[in-house]
mmCIF file with all atom_site columns, C-alpha atoms in Angstrom:
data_model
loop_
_atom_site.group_PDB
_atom_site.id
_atom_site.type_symbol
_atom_site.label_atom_id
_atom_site.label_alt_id
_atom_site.label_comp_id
_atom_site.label_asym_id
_atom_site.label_entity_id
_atom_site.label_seq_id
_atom_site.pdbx_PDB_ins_code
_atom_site.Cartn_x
_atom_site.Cartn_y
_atom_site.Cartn_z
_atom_site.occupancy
_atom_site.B_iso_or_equiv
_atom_site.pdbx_formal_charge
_atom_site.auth_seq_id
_atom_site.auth_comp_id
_atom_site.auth_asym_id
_atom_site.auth_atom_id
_atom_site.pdbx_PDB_model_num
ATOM 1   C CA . UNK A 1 1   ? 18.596  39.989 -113.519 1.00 0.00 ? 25  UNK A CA 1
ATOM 2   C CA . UNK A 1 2   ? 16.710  43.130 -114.384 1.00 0.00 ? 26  UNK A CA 1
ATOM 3   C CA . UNK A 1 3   ? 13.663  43.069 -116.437 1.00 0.00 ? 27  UNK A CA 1
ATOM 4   C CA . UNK A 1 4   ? 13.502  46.028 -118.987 1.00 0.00 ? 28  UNK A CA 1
ATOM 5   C CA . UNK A 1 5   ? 10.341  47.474 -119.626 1.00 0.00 ? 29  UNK A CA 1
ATOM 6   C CA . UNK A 1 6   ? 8.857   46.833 -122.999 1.00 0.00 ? 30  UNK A CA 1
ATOM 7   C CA . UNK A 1 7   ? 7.878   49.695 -125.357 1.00 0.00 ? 31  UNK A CA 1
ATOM 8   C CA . UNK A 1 8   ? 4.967   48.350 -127.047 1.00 0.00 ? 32  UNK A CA 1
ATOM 9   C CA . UNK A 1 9   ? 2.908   50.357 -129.235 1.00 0.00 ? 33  UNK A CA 1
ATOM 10  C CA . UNK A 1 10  ? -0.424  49.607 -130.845 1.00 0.00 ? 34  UNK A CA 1
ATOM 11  C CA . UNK A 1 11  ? -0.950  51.507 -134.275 1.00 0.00 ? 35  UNK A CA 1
ATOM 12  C CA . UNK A 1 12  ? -4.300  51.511 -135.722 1.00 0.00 ? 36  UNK A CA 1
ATOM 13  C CA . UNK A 1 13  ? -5.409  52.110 -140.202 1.00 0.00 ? 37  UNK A CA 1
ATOM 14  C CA . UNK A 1 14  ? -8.988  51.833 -140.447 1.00 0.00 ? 38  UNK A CA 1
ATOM 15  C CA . UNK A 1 15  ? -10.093 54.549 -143.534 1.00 0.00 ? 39  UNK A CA 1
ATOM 16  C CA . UNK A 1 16  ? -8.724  52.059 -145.816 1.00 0.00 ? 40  UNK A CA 1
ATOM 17  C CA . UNK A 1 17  ? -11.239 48.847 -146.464 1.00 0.00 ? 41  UNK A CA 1
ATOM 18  C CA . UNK A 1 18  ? -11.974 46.858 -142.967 1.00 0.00 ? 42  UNK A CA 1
ATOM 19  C CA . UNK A 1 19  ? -8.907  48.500 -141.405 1.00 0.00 ? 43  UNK A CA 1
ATOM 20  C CA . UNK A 1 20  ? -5.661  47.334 -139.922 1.00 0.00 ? 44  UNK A CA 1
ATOM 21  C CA . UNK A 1 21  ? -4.032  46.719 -136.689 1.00 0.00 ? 45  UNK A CA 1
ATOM 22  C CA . UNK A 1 22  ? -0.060  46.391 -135.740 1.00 0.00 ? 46  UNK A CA 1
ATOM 23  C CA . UNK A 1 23  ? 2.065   45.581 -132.756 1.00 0.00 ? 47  UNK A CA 1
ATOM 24  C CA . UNK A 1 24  ? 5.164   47.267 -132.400 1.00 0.00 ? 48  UNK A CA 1
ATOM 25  C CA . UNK A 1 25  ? 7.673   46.205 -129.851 1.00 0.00 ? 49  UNK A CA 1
ATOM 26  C CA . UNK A 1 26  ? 10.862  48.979 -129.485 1.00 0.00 ? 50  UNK A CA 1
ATOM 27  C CA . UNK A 1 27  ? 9.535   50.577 -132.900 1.00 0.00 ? 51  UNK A CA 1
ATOM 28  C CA . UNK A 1 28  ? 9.825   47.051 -134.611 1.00 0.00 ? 52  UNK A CA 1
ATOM 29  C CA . UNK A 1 29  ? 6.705   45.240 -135.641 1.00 0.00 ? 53  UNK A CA 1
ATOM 30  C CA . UNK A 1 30  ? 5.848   42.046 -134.129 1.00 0.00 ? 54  UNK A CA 1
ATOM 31  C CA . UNK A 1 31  ? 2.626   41.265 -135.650 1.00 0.00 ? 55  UNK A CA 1
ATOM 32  C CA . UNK A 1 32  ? -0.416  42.740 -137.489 1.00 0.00 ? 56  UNK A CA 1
ATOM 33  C CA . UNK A 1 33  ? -3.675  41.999 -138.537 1.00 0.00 ? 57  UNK A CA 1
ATOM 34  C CA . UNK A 1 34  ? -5.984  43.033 -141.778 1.00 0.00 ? 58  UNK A CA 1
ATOM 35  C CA . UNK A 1 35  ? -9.678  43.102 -141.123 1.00 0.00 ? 59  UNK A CA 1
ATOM 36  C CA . UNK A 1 36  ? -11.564 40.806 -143.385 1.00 0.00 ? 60  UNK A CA 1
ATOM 37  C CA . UNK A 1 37  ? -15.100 42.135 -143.981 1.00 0.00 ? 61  UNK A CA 1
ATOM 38  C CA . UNK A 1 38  ? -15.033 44.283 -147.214 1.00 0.00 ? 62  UNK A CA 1
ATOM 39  C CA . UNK A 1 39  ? -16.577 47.709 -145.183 1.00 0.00 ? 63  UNK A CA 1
ATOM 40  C CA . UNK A 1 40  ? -14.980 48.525 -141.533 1.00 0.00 ? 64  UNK A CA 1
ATOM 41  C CA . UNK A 1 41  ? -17.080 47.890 -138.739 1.00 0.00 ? 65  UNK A CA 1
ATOM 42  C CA . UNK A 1 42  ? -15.909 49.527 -135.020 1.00 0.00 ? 66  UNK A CA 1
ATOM 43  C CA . UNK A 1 43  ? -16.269 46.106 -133.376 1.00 0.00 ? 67  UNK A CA 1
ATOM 44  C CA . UNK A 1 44  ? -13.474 44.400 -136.265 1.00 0.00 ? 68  UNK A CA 1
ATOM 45  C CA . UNK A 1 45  ? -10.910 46.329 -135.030 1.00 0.00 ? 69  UNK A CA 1
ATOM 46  C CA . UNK A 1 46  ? -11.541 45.734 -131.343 1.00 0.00 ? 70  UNK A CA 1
ATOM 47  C CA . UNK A 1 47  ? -11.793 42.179 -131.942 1.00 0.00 ? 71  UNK A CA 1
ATOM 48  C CA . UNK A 1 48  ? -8.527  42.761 -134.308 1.00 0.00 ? 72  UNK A CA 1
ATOM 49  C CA . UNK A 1 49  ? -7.318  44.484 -131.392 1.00 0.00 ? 73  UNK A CA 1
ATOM 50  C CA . UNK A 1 50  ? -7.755  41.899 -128.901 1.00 0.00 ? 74  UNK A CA 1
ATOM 51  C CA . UNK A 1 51  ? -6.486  39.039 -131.236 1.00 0.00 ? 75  UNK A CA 1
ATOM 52  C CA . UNK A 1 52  ? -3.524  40.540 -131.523 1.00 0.00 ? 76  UNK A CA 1
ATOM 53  C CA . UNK A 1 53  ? -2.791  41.029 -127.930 1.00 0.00 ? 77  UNK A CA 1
ATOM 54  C CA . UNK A 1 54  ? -3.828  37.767 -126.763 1.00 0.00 ? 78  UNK A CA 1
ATOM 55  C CA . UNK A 1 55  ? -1.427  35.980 -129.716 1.00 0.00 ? 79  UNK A CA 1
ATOM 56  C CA . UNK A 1 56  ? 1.436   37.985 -128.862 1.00 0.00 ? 80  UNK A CA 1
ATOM 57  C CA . UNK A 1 57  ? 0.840   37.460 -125.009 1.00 0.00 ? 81  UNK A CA 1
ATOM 58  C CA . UNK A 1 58  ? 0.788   41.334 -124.176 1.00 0.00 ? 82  UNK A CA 1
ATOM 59  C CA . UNK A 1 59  ? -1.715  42.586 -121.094 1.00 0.00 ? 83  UNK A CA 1
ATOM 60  C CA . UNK A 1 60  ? -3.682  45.814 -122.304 1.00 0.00 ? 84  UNK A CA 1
ATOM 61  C CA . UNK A 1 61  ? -1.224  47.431 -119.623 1.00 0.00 ? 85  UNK A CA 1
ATOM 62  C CA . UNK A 1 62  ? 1.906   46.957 -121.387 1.00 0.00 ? 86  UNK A CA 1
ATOM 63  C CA . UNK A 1 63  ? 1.146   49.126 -124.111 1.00 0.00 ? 87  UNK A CA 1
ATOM 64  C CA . UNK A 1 64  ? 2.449   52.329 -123.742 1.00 0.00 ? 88  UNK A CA 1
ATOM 65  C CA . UNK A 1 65  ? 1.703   54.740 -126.980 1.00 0.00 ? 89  UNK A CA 1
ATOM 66  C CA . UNK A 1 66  ? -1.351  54.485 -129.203 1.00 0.00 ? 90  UNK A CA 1
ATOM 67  C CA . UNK A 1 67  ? -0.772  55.386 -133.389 1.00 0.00 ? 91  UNK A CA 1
ATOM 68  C CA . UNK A 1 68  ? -4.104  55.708 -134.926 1.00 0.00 ? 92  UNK A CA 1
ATOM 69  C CA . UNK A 1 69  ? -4.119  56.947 -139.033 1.00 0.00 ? 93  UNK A CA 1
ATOM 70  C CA . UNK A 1 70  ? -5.639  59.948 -139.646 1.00 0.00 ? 94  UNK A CA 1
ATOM 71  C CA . UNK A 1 71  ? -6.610  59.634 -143.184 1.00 0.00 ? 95  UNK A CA 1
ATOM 72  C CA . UNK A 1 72  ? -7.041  60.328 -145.926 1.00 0.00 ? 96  UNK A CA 1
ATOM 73  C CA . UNK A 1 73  ? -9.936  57.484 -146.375 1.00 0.00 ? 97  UNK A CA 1
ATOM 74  C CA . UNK A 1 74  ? -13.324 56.645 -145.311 1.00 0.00 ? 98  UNK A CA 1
ATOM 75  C CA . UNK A 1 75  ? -13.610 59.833 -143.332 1.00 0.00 ? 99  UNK A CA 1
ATOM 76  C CA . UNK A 1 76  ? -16.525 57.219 -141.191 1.00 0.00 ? 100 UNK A CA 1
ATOM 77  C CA . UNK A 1 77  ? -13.686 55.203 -140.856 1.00 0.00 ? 101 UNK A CA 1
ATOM 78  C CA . UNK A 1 78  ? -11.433 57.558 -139.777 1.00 0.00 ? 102 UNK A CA 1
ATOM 79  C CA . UNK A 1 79  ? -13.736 58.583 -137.172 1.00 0.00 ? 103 UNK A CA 1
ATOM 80  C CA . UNK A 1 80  ? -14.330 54.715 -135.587 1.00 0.00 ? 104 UNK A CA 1
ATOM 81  C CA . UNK A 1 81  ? -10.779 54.578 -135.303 1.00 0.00 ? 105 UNK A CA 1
ATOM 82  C CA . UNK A 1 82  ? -9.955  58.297 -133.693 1.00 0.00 ? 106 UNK A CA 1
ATOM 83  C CA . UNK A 1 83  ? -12.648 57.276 -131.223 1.00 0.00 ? 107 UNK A CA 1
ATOM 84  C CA . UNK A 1 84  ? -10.967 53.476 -130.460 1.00 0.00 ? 108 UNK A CA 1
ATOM 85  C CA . UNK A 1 85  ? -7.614  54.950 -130.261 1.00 0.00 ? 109 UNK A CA 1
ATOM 86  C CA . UNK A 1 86  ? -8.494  58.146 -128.021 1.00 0.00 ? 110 UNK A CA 1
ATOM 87  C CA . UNK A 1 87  ? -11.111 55.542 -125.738 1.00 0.00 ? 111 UNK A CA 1
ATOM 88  C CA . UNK A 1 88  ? -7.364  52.887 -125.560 1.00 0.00 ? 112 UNK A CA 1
ATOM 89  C CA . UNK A 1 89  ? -5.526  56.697 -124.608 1.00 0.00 ? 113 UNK A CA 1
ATOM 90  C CA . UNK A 1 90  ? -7.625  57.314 -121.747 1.00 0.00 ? 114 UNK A CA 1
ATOM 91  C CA . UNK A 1 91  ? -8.195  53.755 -120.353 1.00 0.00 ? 115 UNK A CA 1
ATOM 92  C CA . UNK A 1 92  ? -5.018  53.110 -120.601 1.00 0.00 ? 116 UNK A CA 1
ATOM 93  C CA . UNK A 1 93  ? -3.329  56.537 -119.465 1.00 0.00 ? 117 UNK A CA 1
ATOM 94  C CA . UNK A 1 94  ? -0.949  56.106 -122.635 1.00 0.00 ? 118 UNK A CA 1
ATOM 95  C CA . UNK A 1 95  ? 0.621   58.453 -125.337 1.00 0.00 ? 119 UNK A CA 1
ATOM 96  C CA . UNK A 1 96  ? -1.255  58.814 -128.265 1.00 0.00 ? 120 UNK A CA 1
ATOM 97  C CA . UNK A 1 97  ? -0.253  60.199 -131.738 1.00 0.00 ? 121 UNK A CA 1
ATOM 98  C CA . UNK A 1 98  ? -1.820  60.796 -134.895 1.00 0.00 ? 122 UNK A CA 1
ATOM 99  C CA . UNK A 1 99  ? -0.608  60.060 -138.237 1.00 0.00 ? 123 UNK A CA 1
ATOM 100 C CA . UNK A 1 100 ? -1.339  60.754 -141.614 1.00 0.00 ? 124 UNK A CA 1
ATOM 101 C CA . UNK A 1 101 ? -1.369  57.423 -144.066 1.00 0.00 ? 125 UNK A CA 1
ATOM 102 C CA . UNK A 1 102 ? 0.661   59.286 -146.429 1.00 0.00 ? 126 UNK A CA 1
ATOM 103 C CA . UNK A 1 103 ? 3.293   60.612 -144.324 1.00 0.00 ? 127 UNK A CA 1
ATOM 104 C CA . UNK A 1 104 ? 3.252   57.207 -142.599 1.00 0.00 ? 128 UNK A CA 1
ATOM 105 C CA . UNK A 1 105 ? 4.325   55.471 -145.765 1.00 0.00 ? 129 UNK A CA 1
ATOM 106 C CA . UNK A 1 106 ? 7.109   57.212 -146.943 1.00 0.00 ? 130 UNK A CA 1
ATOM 107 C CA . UNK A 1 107 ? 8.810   57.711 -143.632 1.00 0.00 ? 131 UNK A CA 1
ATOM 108 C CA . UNK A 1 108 ? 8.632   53.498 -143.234 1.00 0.00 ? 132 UNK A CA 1
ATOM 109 C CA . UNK A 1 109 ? 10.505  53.608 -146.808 1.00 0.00 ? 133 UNK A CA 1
ATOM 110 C CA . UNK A 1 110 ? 13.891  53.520 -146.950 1.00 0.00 ? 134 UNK A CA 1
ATOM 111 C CA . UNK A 1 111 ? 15.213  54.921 -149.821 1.00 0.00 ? 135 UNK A CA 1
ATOM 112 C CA . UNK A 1 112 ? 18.832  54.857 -151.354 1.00 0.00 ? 136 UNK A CA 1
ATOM 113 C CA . UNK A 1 113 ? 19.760  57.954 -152.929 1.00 0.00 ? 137 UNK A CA 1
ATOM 114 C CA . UNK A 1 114 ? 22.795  60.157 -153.561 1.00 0.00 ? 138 UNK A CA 1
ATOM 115 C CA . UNK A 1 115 ? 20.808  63.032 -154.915 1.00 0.00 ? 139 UNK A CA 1
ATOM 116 C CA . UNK A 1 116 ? 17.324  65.010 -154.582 1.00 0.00 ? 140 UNK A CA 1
ATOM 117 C CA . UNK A 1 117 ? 14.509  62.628 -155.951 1.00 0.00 ? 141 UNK A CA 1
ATOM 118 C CA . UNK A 1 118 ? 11.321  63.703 -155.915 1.00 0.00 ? 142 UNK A CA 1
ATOM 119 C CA . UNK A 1 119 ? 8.654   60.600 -154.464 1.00 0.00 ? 143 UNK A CA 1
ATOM 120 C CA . UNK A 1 120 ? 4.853   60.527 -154.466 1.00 0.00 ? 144 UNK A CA 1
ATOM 121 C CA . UNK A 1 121 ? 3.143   58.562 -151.559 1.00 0.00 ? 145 UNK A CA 1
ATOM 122 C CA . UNK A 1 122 ? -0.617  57.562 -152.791 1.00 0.00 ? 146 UNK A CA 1
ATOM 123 C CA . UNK A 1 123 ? -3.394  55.740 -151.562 1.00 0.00 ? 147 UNK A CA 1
ATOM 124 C CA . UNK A 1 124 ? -6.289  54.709 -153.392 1.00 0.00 ? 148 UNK A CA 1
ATOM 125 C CA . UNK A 1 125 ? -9.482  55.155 -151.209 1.00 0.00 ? 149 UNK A CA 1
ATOM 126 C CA . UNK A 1 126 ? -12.665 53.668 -153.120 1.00 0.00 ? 150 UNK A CA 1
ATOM 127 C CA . UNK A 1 127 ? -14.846 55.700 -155.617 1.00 0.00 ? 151 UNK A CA 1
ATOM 128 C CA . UNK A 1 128 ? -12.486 56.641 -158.270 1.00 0.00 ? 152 UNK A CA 1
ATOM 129 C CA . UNK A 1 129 ? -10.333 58.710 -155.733 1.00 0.00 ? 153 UNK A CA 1
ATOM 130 C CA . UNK A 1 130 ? -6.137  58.673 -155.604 1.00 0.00 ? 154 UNK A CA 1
ATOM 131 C CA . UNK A 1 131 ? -5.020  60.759 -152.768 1.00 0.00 ? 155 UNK A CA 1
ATOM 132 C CA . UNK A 1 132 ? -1.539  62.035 -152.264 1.00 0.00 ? 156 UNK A CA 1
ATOM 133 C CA . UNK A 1 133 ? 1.199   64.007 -151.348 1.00 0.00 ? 157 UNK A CA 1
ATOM 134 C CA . UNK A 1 134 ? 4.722   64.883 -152.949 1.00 0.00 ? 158 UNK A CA 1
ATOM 135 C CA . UNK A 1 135 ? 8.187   64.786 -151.024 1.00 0.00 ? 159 UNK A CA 1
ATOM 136 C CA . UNK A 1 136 ? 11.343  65.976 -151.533 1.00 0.00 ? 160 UNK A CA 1
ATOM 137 C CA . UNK A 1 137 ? 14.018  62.860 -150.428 1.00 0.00 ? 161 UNK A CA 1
ATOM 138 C CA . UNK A 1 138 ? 17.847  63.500 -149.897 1.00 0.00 ? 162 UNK A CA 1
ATOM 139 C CA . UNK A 1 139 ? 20.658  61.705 -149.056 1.00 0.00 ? 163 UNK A CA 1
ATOM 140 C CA . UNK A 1 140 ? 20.267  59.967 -145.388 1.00 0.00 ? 164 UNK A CA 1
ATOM 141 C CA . UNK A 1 141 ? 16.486  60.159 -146.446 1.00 0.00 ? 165 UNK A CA 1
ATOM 142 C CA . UNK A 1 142 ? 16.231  63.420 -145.061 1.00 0.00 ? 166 UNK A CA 1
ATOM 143 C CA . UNK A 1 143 ? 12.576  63.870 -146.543 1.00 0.00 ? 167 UNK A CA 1
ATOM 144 C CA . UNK A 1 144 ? 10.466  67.267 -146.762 1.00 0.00 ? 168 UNK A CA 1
ATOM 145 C CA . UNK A 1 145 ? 6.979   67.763 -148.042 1.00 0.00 ? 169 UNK A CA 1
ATOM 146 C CA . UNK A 1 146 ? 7.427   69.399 -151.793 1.00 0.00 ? 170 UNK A CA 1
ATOM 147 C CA . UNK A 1 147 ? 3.053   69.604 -152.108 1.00 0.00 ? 171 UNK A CA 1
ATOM 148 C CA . UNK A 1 148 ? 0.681   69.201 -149.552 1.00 0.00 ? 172 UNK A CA 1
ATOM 149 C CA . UNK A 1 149 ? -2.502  66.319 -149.653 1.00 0.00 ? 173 UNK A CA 1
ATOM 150 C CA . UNK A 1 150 ? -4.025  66.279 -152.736 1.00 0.00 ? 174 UNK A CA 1
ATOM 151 C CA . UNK A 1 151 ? -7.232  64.149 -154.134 1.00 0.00 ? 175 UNK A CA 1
ATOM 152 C CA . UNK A 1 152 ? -7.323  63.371 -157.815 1.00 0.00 ? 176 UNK A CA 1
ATOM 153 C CA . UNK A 1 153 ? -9.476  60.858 -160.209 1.00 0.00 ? 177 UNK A CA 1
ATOM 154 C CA . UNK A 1 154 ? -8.002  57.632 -160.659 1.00 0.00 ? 178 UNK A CA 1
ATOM 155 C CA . UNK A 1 155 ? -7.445  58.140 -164.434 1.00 0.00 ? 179 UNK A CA 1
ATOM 156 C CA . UNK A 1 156 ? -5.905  61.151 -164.366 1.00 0.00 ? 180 UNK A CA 1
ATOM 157 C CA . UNK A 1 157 ? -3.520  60.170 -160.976 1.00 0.00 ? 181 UNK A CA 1
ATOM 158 C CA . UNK A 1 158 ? -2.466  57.026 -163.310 1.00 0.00 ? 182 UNK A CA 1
ATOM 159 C CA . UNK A 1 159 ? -1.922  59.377 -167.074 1.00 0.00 ? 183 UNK A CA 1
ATOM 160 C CA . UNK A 1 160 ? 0.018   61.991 -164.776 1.00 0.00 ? 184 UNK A CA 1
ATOM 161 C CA . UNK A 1 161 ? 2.161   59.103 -163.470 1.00 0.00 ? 185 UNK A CA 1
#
């Protein structure tokens, strides 16, 4: 019997509190951690990082594509984990990708519509800050960006809602 290769991907969030790792196998997630201190630290996630491979019995050579977040958030954040991801990219000789948070979490949502509905993805990133960005979802969730990134107050974000 052949053996297929796996596809496993490693996708990294850390502008949003101590961060966040996630296995992917074939596009699927197997498993994910949350960091637990309350302020990201670059050693978490590479502890995170290892954790997660070790559970899941996966060698650092199986992974094939590396997903890091590029914001919005902690922009010191952001930074720790562009550097971890692109430092994983080149030991690794892997495919790398960036991604924003916002676009992230709408294209993960599966939506069930028949007609044009407008859809907000926000994130709430510490010191009174919403940011987010408006889409444009049709049927087959065909989705389109209606207004780019935008950072608001909290208060205001939650009276325009």
């Amino acid at each position: 019997m052949i053996k297929l290769e796996r596809k496993i991907e490693i996708a990294l969030e850390t502008g949003i509190g101590a961060g966040s790792v996630s296995l992917l196998e074939d596009g699927a997630e197997l498993d994910f951690l949350v960091g637990k201190c309350a302020v990201l630290k670059s050693g978490g996630i590479l502890i995170l990082i290892d954790t997660l491979l070790k559970k899941n019995e996966i060698q650092k050579n199986e992974i094939q594509k590396v997903v890091v977040s590029s914001g919005p958030g902690s922009l010191t954040g952001i930074r720790i984990g562009l550097a971890i991801a692109k430092g994983l990219k080149d030991s690794l000789q892997t495919e790398y990708v960036e991604v924003s948070l916002l676009d992230a979490l709408v294209s993960q949502t599966k939506f069930a519509v028949d007609f044009q509905q407008n859809v907000i993805s926000a994130v709430y990133v510490g010191r009174e800050e919403v940011y987010y960005k408006e889409f444009i979802v049709e049927s087959g969730n065909k989705i389109a960006v209606k207004k780019n990134m935008q950072v608001m107050n909290l208060r205001k974000f939650a009276e325009k809602m």
